[in-house]
Coordinates of C-alpha atoms in Angstrom, one line a residue:
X30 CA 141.3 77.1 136.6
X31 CA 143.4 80.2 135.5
X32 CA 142.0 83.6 135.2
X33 CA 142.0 83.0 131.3
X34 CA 140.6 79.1 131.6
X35 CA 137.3 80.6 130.9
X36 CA 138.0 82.2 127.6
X37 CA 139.8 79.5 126.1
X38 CA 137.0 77.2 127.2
X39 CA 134.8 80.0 124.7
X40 CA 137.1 80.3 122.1
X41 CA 137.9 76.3 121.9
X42 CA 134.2 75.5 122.0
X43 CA 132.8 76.6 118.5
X44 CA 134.2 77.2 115.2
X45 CA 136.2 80.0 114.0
X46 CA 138.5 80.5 117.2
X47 CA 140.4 83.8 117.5
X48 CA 143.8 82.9 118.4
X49 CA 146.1 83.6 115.2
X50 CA 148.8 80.9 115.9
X51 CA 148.3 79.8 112.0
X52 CA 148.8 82.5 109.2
X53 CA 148.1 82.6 105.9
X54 CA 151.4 81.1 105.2
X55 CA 150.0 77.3 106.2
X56 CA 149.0 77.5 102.5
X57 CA 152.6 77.5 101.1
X58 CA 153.8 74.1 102.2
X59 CA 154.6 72.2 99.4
X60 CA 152.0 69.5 98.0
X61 CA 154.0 66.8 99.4
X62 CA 151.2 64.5 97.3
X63 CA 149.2 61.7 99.0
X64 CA 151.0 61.1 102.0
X65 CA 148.3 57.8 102.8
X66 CA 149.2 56.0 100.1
X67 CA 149.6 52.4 101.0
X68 CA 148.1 53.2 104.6
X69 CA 144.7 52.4 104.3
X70 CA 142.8 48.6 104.4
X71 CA 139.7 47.1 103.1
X72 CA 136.9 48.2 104.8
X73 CA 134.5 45.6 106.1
X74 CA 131.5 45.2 109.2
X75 CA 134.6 45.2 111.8
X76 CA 136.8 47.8 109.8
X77 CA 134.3 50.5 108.6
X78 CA 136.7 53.2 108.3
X79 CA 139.4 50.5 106.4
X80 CA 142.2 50.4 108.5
X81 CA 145.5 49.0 107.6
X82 CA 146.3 47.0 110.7
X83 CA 150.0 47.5 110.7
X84 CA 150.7 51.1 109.6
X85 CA 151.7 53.2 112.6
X86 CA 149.7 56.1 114.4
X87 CA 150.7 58.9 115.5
X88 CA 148.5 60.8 118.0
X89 CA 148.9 64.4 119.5
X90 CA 147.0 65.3 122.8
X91 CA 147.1 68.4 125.1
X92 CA 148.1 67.6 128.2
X93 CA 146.0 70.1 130.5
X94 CA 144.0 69.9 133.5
X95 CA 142.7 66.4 132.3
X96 CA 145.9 65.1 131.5
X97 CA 146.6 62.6 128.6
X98 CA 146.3 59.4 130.6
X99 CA 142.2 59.2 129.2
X100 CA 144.2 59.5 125.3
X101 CA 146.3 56.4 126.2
X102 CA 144.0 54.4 127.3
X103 CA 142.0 54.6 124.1
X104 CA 145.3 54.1 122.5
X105 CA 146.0 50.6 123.7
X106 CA 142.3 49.9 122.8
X107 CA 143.1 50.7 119.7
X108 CA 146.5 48.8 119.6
X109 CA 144.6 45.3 120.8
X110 CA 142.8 45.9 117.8
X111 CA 145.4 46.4 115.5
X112 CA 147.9 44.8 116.8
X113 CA 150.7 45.3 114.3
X114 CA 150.5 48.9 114.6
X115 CA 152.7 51.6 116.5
X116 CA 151.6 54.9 118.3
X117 CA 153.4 57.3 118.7
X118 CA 152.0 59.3 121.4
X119 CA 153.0 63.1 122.5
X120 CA 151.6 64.9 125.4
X121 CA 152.1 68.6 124.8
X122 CA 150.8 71.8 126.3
X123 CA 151.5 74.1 123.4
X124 CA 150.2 72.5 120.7
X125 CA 150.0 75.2 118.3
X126 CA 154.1 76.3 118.3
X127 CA 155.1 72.5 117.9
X128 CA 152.6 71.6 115.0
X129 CA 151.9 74.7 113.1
X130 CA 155.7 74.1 111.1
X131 CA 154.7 70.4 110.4
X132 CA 151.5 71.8 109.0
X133 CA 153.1 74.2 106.7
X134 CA 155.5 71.2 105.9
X135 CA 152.0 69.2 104.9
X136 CA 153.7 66.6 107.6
X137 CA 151.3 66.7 110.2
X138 CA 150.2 63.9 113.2
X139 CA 147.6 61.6 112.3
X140 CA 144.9 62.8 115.4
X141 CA 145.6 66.0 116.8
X142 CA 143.6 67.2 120.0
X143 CA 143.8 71.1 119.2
X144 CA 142.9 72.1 122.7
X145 CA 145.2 74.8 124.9
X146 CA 146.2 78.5 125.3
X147 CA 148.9 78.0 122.3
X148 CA 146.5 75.9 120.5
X149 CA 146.3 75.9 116.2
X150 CA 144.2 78.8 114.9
X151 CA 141.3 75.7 113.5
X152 CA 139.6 78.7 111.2
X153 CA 143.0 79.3 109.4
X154 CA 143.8 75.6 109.1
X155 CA 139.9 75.3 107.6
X156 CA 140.3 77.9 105.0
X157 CA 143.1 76.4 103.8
X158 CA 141.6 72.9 103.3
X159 CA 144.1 71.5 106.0
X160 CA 141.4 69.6 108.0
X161 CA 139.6 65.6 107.0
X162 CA 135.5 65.9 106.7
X163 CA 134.8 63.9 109.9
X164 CA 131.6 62.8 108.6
X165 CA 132.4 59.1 107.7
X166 CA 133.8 59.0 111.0
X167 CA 130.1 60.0 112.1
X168 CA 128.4 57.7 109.7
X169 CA 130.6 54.9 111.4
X170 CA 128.8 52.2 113.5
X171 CA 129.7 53.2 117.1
X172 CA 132.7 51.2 118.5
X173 CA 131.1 49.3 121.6
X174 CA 127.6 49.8 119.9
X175 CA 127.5 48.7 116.3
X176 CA 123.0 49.5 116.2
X177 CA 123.8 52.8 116.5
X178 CA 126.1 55.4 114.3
X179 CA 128.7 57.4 116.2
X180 CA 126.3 60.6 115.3
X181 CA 123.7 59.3 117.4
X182 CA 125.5 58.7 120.2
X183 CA 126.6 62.2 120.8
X184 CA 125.2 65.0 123.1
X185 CA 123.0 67.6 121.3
X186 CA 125.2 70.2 119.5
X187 CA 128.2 68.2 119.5
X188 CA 128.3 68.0 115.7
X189 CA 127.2 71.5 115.0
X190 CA 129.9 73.0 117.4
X191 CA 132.9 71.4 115.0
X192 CA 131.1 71.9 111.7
X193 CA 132.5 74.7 109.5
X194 CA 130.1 75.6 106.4
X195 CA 128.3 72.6 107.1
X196 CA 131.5 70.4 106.6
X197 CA 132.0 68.2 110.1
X198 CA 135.9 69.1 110.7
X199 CA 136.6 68.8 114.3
X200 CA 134.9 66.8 117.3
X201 CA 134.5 68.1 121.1
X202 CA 134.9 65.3 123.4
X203 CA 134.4 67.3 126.9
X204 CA 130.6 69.4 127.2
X205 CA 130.6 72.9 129.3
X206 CA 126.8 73.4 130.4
X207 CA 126.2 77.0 131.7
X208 CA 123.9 78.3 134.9
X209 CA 123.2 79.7 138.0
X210 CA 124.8 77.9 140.9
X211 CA 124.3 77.4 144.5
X212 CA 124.5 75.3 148.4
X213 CA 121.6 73.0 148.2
X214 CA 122.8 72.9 151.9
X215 CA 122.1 76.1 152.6
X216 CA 119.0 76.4 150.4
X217 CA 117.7 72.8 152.4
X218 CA 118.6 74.7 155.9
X219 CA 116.6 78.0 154.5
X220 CA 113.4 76.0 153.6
X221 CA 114.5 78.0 150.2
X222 CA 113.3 76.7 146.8
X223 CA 115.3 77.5 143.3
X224 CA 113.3 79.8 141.3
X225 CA 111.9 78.7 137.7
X226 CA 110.8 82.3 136.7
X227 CA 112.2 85.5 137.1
X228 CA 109.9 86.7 138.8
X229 CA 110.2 84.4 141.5
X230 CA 113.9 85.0 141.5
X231 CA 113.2 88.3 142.2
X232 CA 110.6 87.3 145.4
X233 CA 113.2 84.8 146.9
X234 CA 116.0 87.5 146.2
X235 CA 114.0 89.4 148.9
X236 CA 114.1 87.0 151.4
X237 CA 117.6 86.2 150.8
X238 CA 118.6 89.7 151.6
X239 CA 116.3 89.8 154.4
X240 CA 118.1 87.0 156.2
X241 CA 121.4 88.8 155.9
X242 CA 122.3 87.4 152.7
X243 CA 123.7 89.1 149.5
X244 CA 121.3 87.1 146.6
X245 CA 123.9 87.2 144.0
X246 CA 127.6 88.0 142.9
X247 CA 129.9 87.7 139.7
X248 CA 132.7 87.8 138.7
X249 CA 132.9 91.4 138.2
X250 CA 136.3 91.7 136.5
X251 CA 135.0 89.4 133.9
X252 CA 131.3 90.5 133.1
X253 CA 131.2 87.4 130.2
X254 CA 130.0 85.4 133.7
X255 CA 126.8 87.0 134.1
X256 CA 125.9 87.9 130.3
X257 CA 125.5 83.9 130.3
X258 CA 122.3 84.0 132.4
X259 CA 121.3 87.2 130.6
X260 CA 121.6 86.0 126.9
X261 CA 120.7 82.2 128.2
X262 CA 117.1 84.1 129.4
X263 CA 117.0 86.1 126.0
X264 CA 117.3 82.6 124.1
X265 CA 114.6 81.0 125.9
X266 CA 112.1 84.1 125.7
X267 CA 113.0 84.8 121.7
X268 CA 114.3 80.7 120.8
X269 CA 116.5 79.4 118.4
X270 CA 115.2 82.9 115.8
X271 CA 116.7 85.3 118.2
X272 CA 119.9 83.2 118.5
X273 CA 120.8 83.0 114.8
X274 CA 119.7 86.7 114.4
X275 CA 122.5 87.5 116.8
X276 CA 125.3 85.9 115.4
X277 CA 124.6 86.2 112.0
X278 CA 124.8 89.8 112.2
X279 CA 121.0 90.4 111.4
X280 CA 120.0 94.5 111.6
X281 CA 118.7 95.3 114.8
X282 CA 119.0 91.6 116.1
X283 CA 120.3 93.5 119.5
X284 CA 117.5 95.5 120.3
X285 CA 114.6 92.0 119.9
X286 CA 112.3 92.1 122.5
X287 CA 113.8 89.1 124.4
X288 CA 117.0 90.8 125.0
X289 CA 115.8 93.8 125.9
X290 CA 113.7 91.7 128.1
X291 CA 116.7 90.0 129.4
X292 CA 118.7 93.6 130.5
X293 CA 115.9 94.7 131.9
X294 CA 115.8 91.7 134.4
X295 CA 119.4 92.4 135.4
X296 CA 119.2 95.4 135.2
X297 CA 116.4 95.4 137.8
X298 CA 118.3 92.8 140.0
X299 CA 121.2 95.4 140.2
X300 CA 118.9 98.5 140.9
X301 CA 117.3 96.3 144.0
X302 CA 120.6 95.8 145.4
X303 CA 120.6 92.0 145.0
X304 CA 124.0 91.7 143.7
X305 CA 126.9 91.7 146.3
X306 CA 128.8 95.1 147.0
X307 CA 132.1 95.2 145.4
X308 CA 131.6 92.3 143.4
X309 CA 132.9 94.7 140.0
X310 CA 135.9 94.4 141.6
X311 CA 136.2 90.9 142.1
X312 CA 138.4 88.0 140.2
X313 CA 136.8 84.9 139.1
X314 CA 138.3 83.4 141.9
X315 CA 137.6 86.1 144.6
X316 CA 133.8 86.0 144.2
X317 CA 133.6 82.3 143.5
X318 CA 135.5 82.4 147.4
X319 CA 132.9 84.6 148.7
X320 CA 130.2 82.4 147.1
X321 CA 131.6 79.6 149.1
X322 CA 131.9 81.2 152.2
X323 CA 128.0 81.7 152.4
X324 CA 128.1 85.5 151.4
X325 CA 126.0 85.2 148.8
X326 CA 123.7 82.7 147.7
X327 CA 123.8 82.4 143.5
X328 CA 126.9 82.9 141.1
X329 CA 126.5 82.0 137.4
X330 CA 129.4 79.8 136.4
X331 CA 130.3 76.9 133.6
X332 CA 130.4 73.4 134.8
X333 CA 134.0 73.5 135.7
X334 CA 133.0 75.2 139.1
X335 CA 133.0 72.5 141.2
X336 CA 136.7 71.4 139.9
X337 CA 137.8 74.2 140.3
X338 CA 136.3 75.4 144.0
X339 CA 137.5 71.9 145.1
X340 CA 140.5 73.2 147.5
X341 CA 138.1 76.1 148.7
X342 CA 134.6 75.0 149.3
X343 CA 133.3 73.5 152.2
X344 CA 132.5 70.1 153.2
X345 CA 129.0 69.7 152.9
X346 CA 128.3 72.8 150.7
X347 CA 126.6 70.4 148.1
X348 CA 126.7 72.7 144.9
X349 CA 124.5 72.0 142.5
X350 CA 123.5 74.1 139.2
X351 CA 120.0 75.6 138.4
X352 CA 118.6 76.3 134.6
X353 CA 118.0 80.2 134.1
X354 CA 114.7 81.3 135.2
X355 CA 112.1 82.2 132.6
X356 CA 111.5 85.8 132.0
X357 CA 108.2 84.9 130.6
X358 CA 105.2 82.6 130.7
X359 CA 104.9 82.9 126.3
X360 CA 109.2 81.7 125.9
X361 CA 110.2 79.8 123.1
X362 CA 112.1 77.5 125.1
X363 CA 110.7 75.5 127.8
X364 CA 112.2 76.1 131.5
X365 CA 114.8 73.3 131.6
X366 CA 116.3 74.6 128.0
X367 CA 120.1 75.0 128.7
X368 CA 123.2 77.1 127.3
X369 CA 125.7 74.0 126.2
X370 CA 128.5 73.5 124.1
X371 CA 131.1 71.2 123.9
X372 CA 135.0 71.6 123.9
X373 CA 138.4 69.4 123.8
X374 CA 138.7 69.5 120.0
X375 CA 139.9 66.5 118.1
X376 CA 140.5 66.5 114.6
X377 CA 142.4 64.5 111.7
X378 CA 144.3 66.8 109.4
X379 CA 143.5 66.0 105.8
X380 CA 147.7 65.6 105.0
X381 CA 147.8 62.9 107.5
X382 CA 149.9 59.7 106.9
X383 CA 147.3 57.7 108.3
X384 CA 144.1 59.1 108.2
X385 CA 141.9 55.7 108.4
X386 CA 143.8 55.5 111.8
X387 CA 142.7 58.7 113.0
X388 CA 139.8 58.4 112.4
X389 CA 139.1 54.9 114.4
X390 CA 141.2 56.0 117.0
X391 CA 138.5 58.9 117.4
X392 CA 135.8 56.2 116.6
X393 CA 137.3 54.3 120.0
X394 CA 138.0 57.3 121.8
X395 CA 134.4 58.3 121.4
X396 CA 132.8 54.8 122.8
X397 CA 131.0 55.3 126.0
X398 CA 133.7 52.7 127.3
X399 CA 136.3 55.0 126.8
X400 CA 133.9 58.4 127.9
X401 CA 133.1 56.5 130.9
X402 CA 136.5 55.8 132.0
X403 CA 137.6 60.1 131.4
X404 CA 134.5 61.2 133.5
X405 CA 135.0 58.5 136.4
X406 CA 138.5 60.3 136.6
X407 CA 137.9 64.0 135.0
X408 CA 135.0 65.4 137.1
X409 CA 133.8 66.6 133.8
X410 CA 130.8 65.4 131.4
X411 CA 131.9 63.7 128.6
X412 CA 130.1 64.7 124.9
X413 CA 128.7 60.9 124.6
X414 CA 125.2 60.3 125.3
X415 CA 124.9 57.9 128.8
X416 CA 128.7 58.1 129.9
X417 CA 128.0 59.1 133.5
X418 CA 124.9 55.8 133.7
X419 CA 125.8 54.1 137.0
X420 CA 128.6 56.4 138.4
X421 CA 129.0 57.7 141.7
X422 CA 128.5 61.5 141.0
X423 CA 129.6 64.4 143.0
X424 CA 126.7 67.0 143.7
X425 CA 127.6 69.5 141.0
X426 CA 128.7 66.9 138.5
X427 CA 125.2 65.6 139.4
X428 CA 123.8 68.1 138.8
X429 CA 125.1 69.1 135.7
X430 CA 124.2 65.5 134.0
X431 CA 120.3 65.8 135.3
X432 CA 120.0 69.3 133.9
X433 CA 121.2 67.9 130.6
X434 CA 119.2 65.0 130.8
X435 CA 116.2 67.2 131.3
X436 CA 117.0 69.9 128.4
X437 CA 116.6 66.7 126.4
X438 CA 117.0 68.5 122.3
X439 CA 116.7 72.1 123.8
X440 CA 120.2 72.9 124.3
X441 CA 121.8 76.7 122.7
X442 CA 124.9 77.5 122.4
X443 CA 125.7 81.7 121.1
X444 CA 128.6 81.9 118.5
X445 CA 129.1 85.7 118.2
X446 CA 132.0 84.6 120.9
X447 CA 134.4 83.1 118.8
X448 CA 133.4 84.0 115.5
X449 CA 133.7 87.8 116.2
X450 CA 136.0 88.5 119.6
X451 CA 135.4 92.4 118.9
X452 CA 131.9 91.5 119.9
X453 CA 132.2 89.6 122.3
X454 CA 134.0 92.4 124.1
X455 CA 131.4 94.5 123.3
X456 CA 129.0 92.8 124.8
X457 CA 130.9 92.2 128.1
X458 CA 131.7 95.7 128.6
X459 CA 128.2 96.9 128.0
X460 CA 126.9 94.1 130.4
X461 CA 129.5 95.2 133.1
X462 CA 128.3 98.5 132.6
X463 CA 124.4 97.7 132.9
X464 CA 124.8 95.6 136.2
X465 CA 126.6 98.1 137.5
X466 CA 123.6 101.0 137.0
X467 CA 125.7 103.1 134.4
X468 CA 123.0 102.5 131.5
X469 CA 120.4 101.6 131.2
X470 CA 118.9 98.1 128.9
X471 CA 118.0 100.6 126.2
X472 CA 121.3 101.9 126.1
X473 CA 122.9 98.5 126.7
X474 CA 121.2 97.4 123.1
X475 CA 122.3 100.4 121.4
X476 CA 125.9 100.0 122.8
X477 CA 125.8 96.6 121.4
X478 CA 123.8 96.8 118.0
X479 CA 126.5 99.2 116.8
X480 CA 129.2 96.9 117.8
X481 CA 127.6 94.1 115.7
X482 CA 126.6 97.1 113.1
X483 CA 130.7 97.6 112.7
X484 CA 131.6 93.9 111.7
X485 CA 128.7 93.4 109.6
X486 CA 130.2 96.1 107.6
X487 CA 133.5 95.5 108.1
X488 CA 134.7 93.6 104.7
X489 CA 138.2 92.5 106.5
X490 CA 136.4 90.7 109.1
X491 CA 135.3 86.9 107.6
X492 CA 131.6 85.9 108.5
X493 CA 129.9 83.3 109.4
X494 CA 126.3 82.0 109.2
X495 CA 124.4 79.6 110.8

């Protein structure tokens, strides 16, 4: 994964997305008029979303890391069903330059998977009405389950993490999970056992050190790594109330109890010396090296870790990913809560040709079938509920599906990220800062609270609530 793989994975994860590849000027394409007239069927038990059989589809997909093989697939699922239709299928990597004229033009694709560095600024094309309301797609019985809607079978936050003032607009078929990682080999050898509570974090740090270990490092050239475990314990002590505080922009939501809480933990794990010498200086991919070479025993980390350490770790290393420990014995969250979101952003832009087609493409694409098939090949968790059941699991992937099978509802997700990348820099800076003994937790919230303070008054700046 490249040095910037992490940020996009933030910015495409949740609404509002930072990257301006769409300007105002989307709104000047001419009204071209209903562009699906004469594409759409009768809608029936088999055809919920009416579906003209024969009128042609034209699908977009990035063509990243997971390729676009996973998007064909579902494509000749969807032609077996319709049998008289034609797909037009383009893999591209910049997905924003090739479609943001055709979206001016009101000429755009029929399913677009907006996912990339170049990919289309999804806030802009929201504001200017440019994207379909997904929810019939949600209230649709799902494909190989017709008892259930496609809602229900979808991981917890799915919806919410494409839904623009309460309008479903986009849907995430990949879901990032976020922790604290490390060798159950090594922690098996040690007779060590992964800490549930800070404190004992703090206890086993001791030992870790004592046995010539550094405890922890980061990613020190991007501090975003470790404010994950920071604001993940914050969001457990102070729940889903300190959460929306934050990114709504609420006075003083900085300086609540559980975050000050939080940079006090880290900020003690830096003043006992349990984070790694030099790690401030470190790439993503230097430290995550280091991790793997037994210099140090945690690393906080996404679930693309394992995919990406896979030409550098050890056989036998066995990484697996631990919850954030509890700073407290009153949190709102339970232990096993976890910081999750989705990403790989579909959606069906509302000038489409054929939009009924978009739609049940997504409606296939979205079937456990389908999700099975991308995460026996992909390494990665798929957003549908029960698409790993009965695979062959590496240790990290493993891992990743147990902790979200134990979070149950109590997933969280921050949105400050991509709603407001000011900050989001902010905070990073302030974190880097704090871990590496230059302020204090005290000052860290005051740093950060006036940072918030600025875009909440900042009319220029659109806001968000949720």
């Amino acid at each position: 994964m490249s040095a910037t793989r992490r940020t996009l994975l933030r910015t495409a994860l949740t609404a509002g997305a930072a990257v301006p590849l769409l300007s105002a000027c989307v709104t000047n394409g001419g009204d071209d008029g209903d562009r699906a007239a004469g594409n759409t069927g009768a809608k029936s038990a088999d055809n919920p979303l009416g579906v003209k059989a024969d009128a042609p589809l034209e699908v977009v997909i990035f063509k990243g890391g997971y390729g676009d093989e996973y998007a064909k697939s579902a494509e000749t699922t969807y032609t077996q069903k319709y049998a008289g239709a034609k797909i037009d299928h383009k893999g591209l990597q910049k997905i924003g330059v090739a479609l943001q004229p055709r979206f001016v033009a009101n000429t755009p694709p029929d399913v677009v998977d907006n996912t990339g560095a170049d990919r289309l600024d999804i806030s802009a094309l929201v504001s200017a009405k440019q994207v379909t309301d997904l929810t019939p797609l949600l209230d649709a019985p799902a494909f190989d389950d017709p008892a259930k809607k496609v809602r229900d079978t979808l991981l917890p936050g799915v919806i919410d993490d494409g839904t623009f003032d309460n309008v479903p607009q986009t849907l995430n078929f990949t879901y990032t999970v976020w922790g604290i990682w490390y060798s159950r080999k090594l922690f098996t050898a040690r007779g060590w056992t992964y800490p549930r509570t800070w404190d004992a974090m703090l206890e086993l740090c001791a030992t870790i050190r004592a046995a010539g270990i550094a405890p922890w490092t980061y990613q020190g050239k991007y501090p975003e790594y470790i404010n994950d475990p920071m604001l993940g314990m914050a969001a457990k002590t102070g729940g889903p109330d300190l959460i929306k505080a934050v990114d709504n922009l609420e006075p003083n939501a900085w300086k609540a109890p559980g975050l000050i809480a939080a940079a006090e933990a880290f900020a003690e794990l830096a003043g006992k010396g349990y984070i790694m010498a030099g790690s401030e200086a470190l790439s993503h991919t230097e430290a995550q090296a280091a991790w793997c070479q037994g210099k140090a025993a945690f690393i906080p980390s996404g679930s693309w870790l394992e995919s990406e350490q896979k030409g550098v770790t050890p056989d036998g290393f066995d990484m697996v990913l631990g919850t954030v420990p509890a700073r407290t014995t009153s949190d709102r969250l339970k232990p096993t809560a976890l910081q999750a979101a989705s990403s790989e952003s579909f959606l069906v832009p509302a000038k489409a040709k054929n939009p009924a087609g978009g739609l049940e493409y997504l409606r296939i694409l979205f079937s456990k079938k389908s999700a099975r098939a991308f995460a026996a090949t992909a390494g990665t968790l798929p957003a549908v509920v029960g698409a790993t059941d009965g695979l062959t699991l590496s240790s990290g992937l493993g891992s990743v599906r147990d902790a979200v099978t134990a979070a149950g509802s109590e997933t969280f997700t921050y949105r400050f990220r991509t709603w407001y990348a000011p900050l989001a820099k902010a905070v990073d800076d302030a974190t880097g800062e704090l871990v590496n003994k230059r302020i204090t937790a005290a000052q860290w919230a005051d740093r950060v609270q006036k940072a918030a303070d600025g875009i909440a008054k900042d009319s220029s700046v659109k806001k968000y609530t949720r």
